[in-house]
Tab-separated table of C-alpha atoms and ligand atoms in Angstrom:
chain	number	residue	atom	x	y	z
A	1	UNK	CA	0.000	0.000	0.000
A	2	UNK	CA	1.368	3.406	-1.028
A	3	UNK	CA	0.630	6.394	1.206
A	4	UNK	CA	0.580	9.822	-0.458
A	5	UNK	CA	0.085	13.162	1.236
A	6	UNK	CA	-0.177	16.830	0.398
A	7	UNK	CA	-1.641	19.947	1.980
A	8	UNK	CA	-4.752	19.629	-0.183
A	9	UNK	CA	-5.713	18.535	-3.680
A	10	UNK	CA	-2.285	19.178	-5.220
A	11	UNK	CA	-0.959	15.711	-4.388
A	12	UNK	CA	-3.920	14.221	-6.252
A	13	UNK	CA	-2.066	15.114	-9.454
A	14	UNK	CA	0.636	12.697	-8.227
A	15	UNK	CA	-1.915	10.085	-7.097
A	16	UNK	CA	-3.695	10.225	-10.428
A	17	UNK	CA	-0.417	9.681	-12.324
A	18	UNK	CA	0.483	6.806	-9.971
A	19	UNK	CA	-2.898	5.191	-10.745
A	20	UNK	CA	-2.124	5.422	-14.446
A	21	UNK	CA	1.393	3.985	-14.335
A	22	UNK	CA	1.026	1.535	-11.404
A	23	UNK	CA	-2.675	0.572	-11.533
A	24	UNK	CA	-2.082	-2.632	-9.558
A	25	UNK	CA	-0.795	-0.817	-6.451
A	26	UNK	CA	-3.387	0.226	-3.847
A	27	UNK	CA	-3.231	3.870	-2.756
A	28	UNK	CA	-4.073	5.768	0.373
A	29	UNK	CA	-4.255	9.528	0.002
A	30	UNK	CA	-4.318	12.165	2.706
A	31	UNK	CA	-4.989	15.833	1.872
A	32	UNK	CA	-4.529	18.113	4.855
A	33	UNK	CA	-7.086	20.594	3.592
A	34	UNK	CA	-7.773	22.013	7.065
A	35	UNK	CA	-4.196	23.361	7.182
A	36	UNK	CA	-3.691	24.397	3.552
A	37	UNK	CA	-1.698	26.274	2.312
A	38	UNK	CA	1.507	24.839	3.765
A	39	UNK	CA	3.709	27.036	1.615
A	40	UNK	CA	3.038	30.211	3.590
A	41	UNK	CA	3.842	28.585	6.957
A	42	UNK	CA	7.128	28.149	8.824
A	43	UNK	CA	9.370	25.138	8.234
A	44	UNK	CA	8.753	24.013	11.830
A	45	UNK	CA	4.970	24.050	11.409
A	46	UNK	CA	5.159	22.218	8.064
A	47	UNK	CA	7.380	19.537	9.638
A	48	UNK	CA	4.809	19.033	12.412
A	49	UNK	CA	2.012	18.579	9.846
A	50	UNK	CA	4.152	16.208	7.781
A	51	UNK	CA	4.831	14.006	10.820
A	52	UNK	CA	1.090	13.779	11.619
A	53	UNK	CA	0.301	12.945	7.992
A	54	UNK	CA	2.907	10.174	7.818
A	55	UNK	CA	1.774	8.725	11.180
A	56	UNK	CA	-1.793	8.608	9.876
A	57	UNK	CA	-0.825	6.891	6.612
A	58	UNK	CA	1.316	4.330	8.473
A	59	UNK	CA	-1.576	3.564	10.861
A	60	UNK	CA	-3.730	2.903	7.789
A	61	UNK	CA	-1.182	0.397	6.483
A	62	UNK	CA	1.066	2.368	4.106
A	63	UNK	CA	4.391	0.649	3.358
A	64	UNK	CA	5.911	3.402	1.213
A	65	UNK	CA	5.300	7.145	1.586
A	66	UNK	CA	5.255	9.725	-1.197
A	67	UNK	CA	5.575	13.300	-0.040
A	68	UNK	CA	3.490	14.793	-2.838
A	69	UNK	CA	4.035	18.274	-1.483
A	70	UNK	CA	7.071	20.294	-2.518
A	71	UNK	CA	6.740	22.574	0.497
A	72	UNK	CA	6.956	19.623	2.908
A	73	UNK	CA	9.732	17.920	0.936
A	74	UNK	CA	11.773	21.122	0.608
A	75	UNK	CA	11.641	21.939	4.306
A	76	UNK	CA	11.509	18.541	6.028
A	77	UNK	CA	12.751	15.629	3.923
A	78	UNK	CA	16.038	15.040	5.732
A	79	UNK	CA	14.444	15.074	9.183
A	80	UNK	CA	11.608	12.800	8.072
A	81	UNK	CA	13.971	10.273	6.464
A	82	UNK	CA	15.997	10.199	9.689
A	83	UNK	CA	12.883	9.672	11.819
A	84	UNK	CA	10.987	7.020	9.814
A	85	UNK	CA	12.227	3.652	8.646
A	86	UNK	CA	9.758	3.295	5.732
A	87	UNK	CA	10.941	4.305	2.245
A	88	UNK	CA	10.035	7.949	1.568
A	89	UNK	CA	9.860	9.238	-2.007
A	90	UNK	CA	9.814	12.964	-2.510
A	91	UNK	CA	8.827	15.185	-5.399
A	92	UNK	CA	12.030	17.205	-5.615
A	93	UNK	CA	14.871	14.758	-6.354
A	94	UNK	CA	13.250	13.202	-9.436
A	95	UNK	CA	12.174	16.579	-10.755
A	96	UNK	CA	15.683	18.005	-10.512
A	97	UNK	CA	17.066	15.041	-12.388
A	98	UNK	CA	14.618	15.527	-15.279
A	99	UNK	CA	15.163	19.306	-15.428
A	100	UNK	CA	18.963	19.137	-15.470
A	101	UNK	CA	19.016	16.381	-18.104
A	102	UNK	CA	16.631	18.449	-20.234
A	103	UNK	CA	18.521	21.727	-20.022
A	104	UNK	CA	21.882	20.086	-20.784
A	105	UNK	CA	20.571	18.799	-24.128
A	106	UNK	CA	21.000	21.682	-26.587
A	107	UNK	CA	19.474	24.193	-24.263
A	108	UNK	CA	20.856	27.228	-22.438
A	109	UNK	CA	21.089	25.837	-18.901
A	110	UNK	CA	18.745	28.464	-17.456
A	111	UNK	CA	16.198	26.820	-15.223
A	112	UNK	CA	13.252	28.587	-13.614
A	113	UNK	CA	11.327	27.235	-10.635
A	114	UNK	CA	7.903	28.305	-9.526
A	115	UNK	CA	6.757	27.180	-6.104
A	116	UNK	CA	5.355	28.230	-2.786
A	117	UNK	CA	7.230	30.643	-0.557
A	118	UNK	CA	8.420	27.782	1.671
A	119	UNK	CA	9.762	25.819	-1.298
A	120	UNK	CA	11.600	28.709	-2.930
A	121	UNK	CA	12.995	30.107	0.316
A	122	UNK	CA	14.299	26.675	1.373
A	123	UNK	CA	16.762	26.822	-1.548
A	124	UNK	CA	16.296	23.064	-1.886
A	125	UNK	CA	15.774	22.973	-5.660
A	126	UNK	CA	18.621	25.367	-6.321
A	127	UNK	CA	21.007	23.363	-4.151
A	128	UNK	CA	20.147	20.054	-5.841
A	129	UNK	CA	20.296	21.554	-9.350
A	130	UNK	CA	23.739	23.040	-8.667
A	131	UNK	CA	24.959	19.669	-7.385
A	132	UNK	CA	23.907	17.972	-10.624
A	133	UNK	CA	24.741	20.810	-13.008
A	134	UNK	CA	27.113	23.440	-11.561
A	135	UNK	CA	26.957	25.460	-14.797
A	136	UNK	CA	23.178	25.900	-14.589
A	137	UNK	CA	21.644	29.257	-13.726
A	138	UNK	CA	18.663	28.915	-11.435
A	139	UNK	CA	15.854	31.443	-11.019
A	140	UNK	CA	13.255	30.847	-8.313
A	141	UNK	CA	9.900	32.607	-8.201
A	142	UNK	CA	7.586	32.456	-5.193
A	143	UNK	CA	3.919	32.218	-6.217
A	144	UNK	CA	1.965	32.385	-2.936
A	145	UNK	CA	-1.378	33.283	-4.541
A	146	UNK	CA	-1.605	30.302	-6.877
A	147	UNK	CA	-2.496	27.554	-4.385
A	148	UNK	CA	-5.521	29.415	-2.918
A	149	UNK	CA	-6.762	30.209	-6.437
A	150	UNK	CA	-6.425	26.567	-7.473
A	151	UNK	CA	-8.054	25.212	-4.293
A	152	UNK	CA	-10.922	27.608	-5.054
A	153	UNK	CA	-11.224	26.000	-8.495
A	154	UNK	CA	-10.360	29.233	-10.337
A	155	UNK	CA	-8.469	27.481	-13.105
A	156	UNK	CA	-9.524	29.753	-15.968
A	157	UNK	CA	-10.525	32.968	-14.277
A	158	UNK	CA	-9.241	36.315	-15.505
A	159	UNK	CA	-7.757	37.009	-12.061
A	160	UNK	CA	-5.767	33.755	-12.175
A	161	UNK	CA	-4.381	34.651	-15.627
A	162	UNK	CA	-3.296	38.044	-14.268
A	163	UNK	CA	-1.514	36.457	-11.309
A	164	UNK	CA	0.226	33.891	-13.547
A	165	UNK	CA	1.355	36.699	-15.837
A	166	UNK	CA	2.728	38.693	-12.908
A	167	UNK	CA	4.728	35.735	-11.540
A	168	UNK	CA	6.117	34.577	-14.882
A	169	UNK	CA	7.250	37.936	-16.239
A	170	UNK	CA	10.619	37.930	-14.382
A	171	UNK	CA	11.321	34.375	-15.566
A	172	UNK	CA	10.632	35.362	-19.177
A	173	UNK	CA	13.169	38.142	-18.785
A	174	UNK	CA	15.766	35.602	-17.627
A	175	UNK	CA	15.189	33.635	-20.868
A	176	UNK	CA	14.841	30.300	-19.121
A	177	UNK	CA	14.654	27.175	-21.290
A	178	UNK	CA	13.187	24.925	-18.591
A	179	UNK	CA	10.526	25.676	-15.989
A	180	UNK	CA	9.955	23.428	-12.989
A	181	UNK	CA	6.382	23.312	-11.716
A	182	UNK	CA	7.642	23.077	-8.123
A	183	UNK	CA	4.235	22.649	-6.537
A	184	UNK	CA	1.919	19.725	-7.139
A	185	UNK	CA	-1.047	22.086	-7.479
A	186	UNK	CA	0.421	23.795	-10.547
A	187	UNK	CA	-0.208	21.059	-13.154
A	188	UNK	CA	-3.830	22.210	-12.922
A	189	UNK	CA	-2.667	25.507	-14.457
A	190	UNK	CA	-0.340	24.038	-17.119
A	191	UNK	CA	-2.487	25.496	-19.917
A	192	UNK	CA	-2.036	29.063	-18.586
A	193	UNK	CA	1.606	28.640	-17.575
A	194	UNK	CA	2.791	27.162	-20.887
A	195	UNK	CA	0.988	29.848	-22.864
A	196	UNK	CA	2.470	32.648	-20.777
A	197	UNK	CA	6.054	31.368	-20.523
A	198	UNK	CA	6.209	30.375	-24.216
A	199	UNK	CA	5.992	27.089	-26.105
A	200	UNK	CA	9.803	26.896	-26.408
A	201	UNK	CA	10.181	26.460	-22.640
A	202	UNK	CA	10.091	22.870	-21.409
A	203	UNK	CA	7.831	22.411	-18.384
A	204	UNK	CA	8.922	19.812	-15.830
A	205	UNK	CA	5.990	18.601	-13.778
A	206	UNK	CA	6.968	17.461	-10.265
A	207	UNK	CA	3.847	15.287	-10.009
A	208	UNK	CA	4.782	13.204	-13.068
A	209	UNK	CA	8.411	12.870	-11.950
A	210	UNK	CA	7.406	11.693	-8.442
A	211	UNK	CA	5.092	9.052	-9.908
A	212	UNK	CA	7.855	7.837	-12.267
A	213	UNK	CA	10.238	7.684	-9.318
A	214	UNK	CA	7.773	5.469	-7.429
A	215	UNK	CA	7.532	3.148	-10.438
A	216	UNK	CA	11.322	2.743	-10.614
A	217	UNK	CA	11.425	2.149	-6.868
A	218	UNK	CA	8.743	-0.567	-7.084
A	219	UNK	CA	10.444	-2.192	-10.074
A	220	UNK	CA	13.546	-2.520	-7.888
A	221	UNK	CA	11.684	-3.603	-4.740
A	222	UNK	CA	10.037	-6.931	-5.642
A	223	UNK	CA	9.047	-7.623	-2.027
A	224	UNK	CA	6.643	-4.680	-1.956
A	225	UNK	CA	5.140	-5.719	-5.273
A	226	UNK	CA	4.801	-9.360	-4.158
A	227	UNK	CA	3.046	-8.321	-0.908
A	228	UNK	CA	0.529	-6.514	-3.028
A	229	UNK	CA	0.117	-9.493	-5.353
A	230	UNK	CA	-0.362	-11.887	-2.395
A	231	UNK	CA	-3.147	-9.716	-1.067
A	232	UNK	CA	-4.739	-9.698	-4.489
A	233	UNK	CA	-4.772	-13.530	-4.585
A	234	UNK	CA	-6.407	-13.827	-1.163
A	235	UNK	CA	-8.946	-11.069	-1.468
A	236	UNK	CA	-10.879	-9.120	-4.062
A	237	UNK	CA	-8.974	-8.069	-7.197
A	238	UNK	CA	-7.703	-4.535	-6.872
A	239	UNK	CA	-9.674	-1.850	-8.644
A	240	UNK	CA	-8.941	1.846	-8.733
A	241	UNK	CA	-12.211	2.377	-6.844
A	242	UNK	CA	-10.611	0.689	-3.842
A	243	UNK	CA	-8.076	3.491	-3.446
A	244	UNK	CA	-8.981	5.585	-0.424
A	245	UNK	CA	-8.893	9.368	-0.207
A	246	UNK	CA	-8.829	10.955	3.233
A	247	UNK	CA	-8.999	14.703	3.839
A	248	UNK	CA	-9.015	16.817	7.001
A	249	UNK	CA	-11.876	18.940	5.649
A	250	UNK	CA	-14.367	18.674	2.801
A	251	UNK	CA	-15.714	21.590	0.795
A	252	UNK	CA	-17.778	21.594	-2.413
A	253	UNK	CA	-14.914	23.145	-4.437
A	254	UNK	CA	-12.530	20.460	-3.156
A	255	UNK	CA	-14.917	17.691	-4.180
A	256	UNK	CA	-15.294	19.214	-7.632
A	257	UNK	CA	-11.537	19.503	-8.138
A	258	UNK	CA	-10.893	15.952	-6.907
A	259	UNK	CA	-13.448	14.605	-9.402
A	260	UNK	CA	-11.882	16.701	-12.163
A	261	UNK	CA	-8.339	15.486	-11.440
A	262	UNK	CA	-9.304	11.787	-11.499
A	263	UNK	CA	-12.049	12.026	-14.099
A	264	UNK	CA	-14.444	10.091	-11.853
A	265	UNK	CA	-16.381	10.593	-8.663
A	266	UNK	CA	-13.999	10.446	-5.705
A	267	UNK	CA	-15.317	9.501	-2.292
A	268	UNK	CA	-13.557	11.946	0.071
A	269	UNK	CA	-13.442	10.562	3.609
A	270	UNK	CA	-13.165	13.222	6.308
A	271	UNK	CA	-10.809	12.393	9.151
A	272	UNK	CA	-9.383	14.396	12.056
A	273	UNK	CA	-5.905	12.840	11.635
B	301	LIG	N1	1.016	21.228	-3.304
B	301	LIG	C1	1.951	21.638	-2.344
B	301	LIG	C2	3.340	21.804	-2.857
B	301	LIG	O1	3.709	21.059	-3.741
B	301	LIG	C3	1.507	22.520	-1.224
B	301	LIG	C4	1.054	23.851	-1.514
B	301	LIG	C5	0.666	24.588	-0.269
B	301	LIG	O2	-0.104	24.053	0.529
B	301	LIG	O3	1.127	25.718	-0.092
B	301	LIG	O4	4.109	22.623	-2.388
């Protein structure tokens, strides 16, 4: 069982990709909607939330954790890996690998990152990019207004377009060739972001990279796969409908977004975890 968490619906972009590329693996999702956004909070507070979220997922039977939240991964990954013995996959490492490979191939080695304030201020992406590609120039842009707009379901509103334009203008001036969507909420705005930054800029989606990273991990960890297969033999066959989605609060806009992300009706289970 794979446990995935985020501050809200953002991590569902990761969960939905995991369903597509590893449909045989059962998922448990936790969206800490009651505390969203994480990205405007202190590193200490985010770490506290991340610990509670992991404890909850482990109690429910998760054997591998995906931190589908850049803000939590950027601020807390080292502490969490030291504290928990389960494998923890994060959104940042895989994303950096894809972005640096991309920019090295006939591109100008100028990478932009958009993310929450916590993610950008942590310097985590920049540090990892420089380790992999010292010649790369890195330009981070905090986008604190995007998560609330997305959680509100304002994916095509004029106001959202204006905010996207405002945040991307400095990155256009830096002539980046690669843009990291350093927040798992942002794939919901890909259409606006790509249009504004220009078709020539390669977008790297942290939700896709995290899901790919899980697949490689499972391919190399037969014991986790075989546990899942054993359960399948002894019980009902696994169907996507069996994946469970817990949230710390439910609102109509959240329900609508969850259904949109998965393309089906998602049963959101409220828990006080
Ligand atoms: N989706 C999250 C991230 O990747 C969290 C955003 C937030 O709650 O601020 O950073």
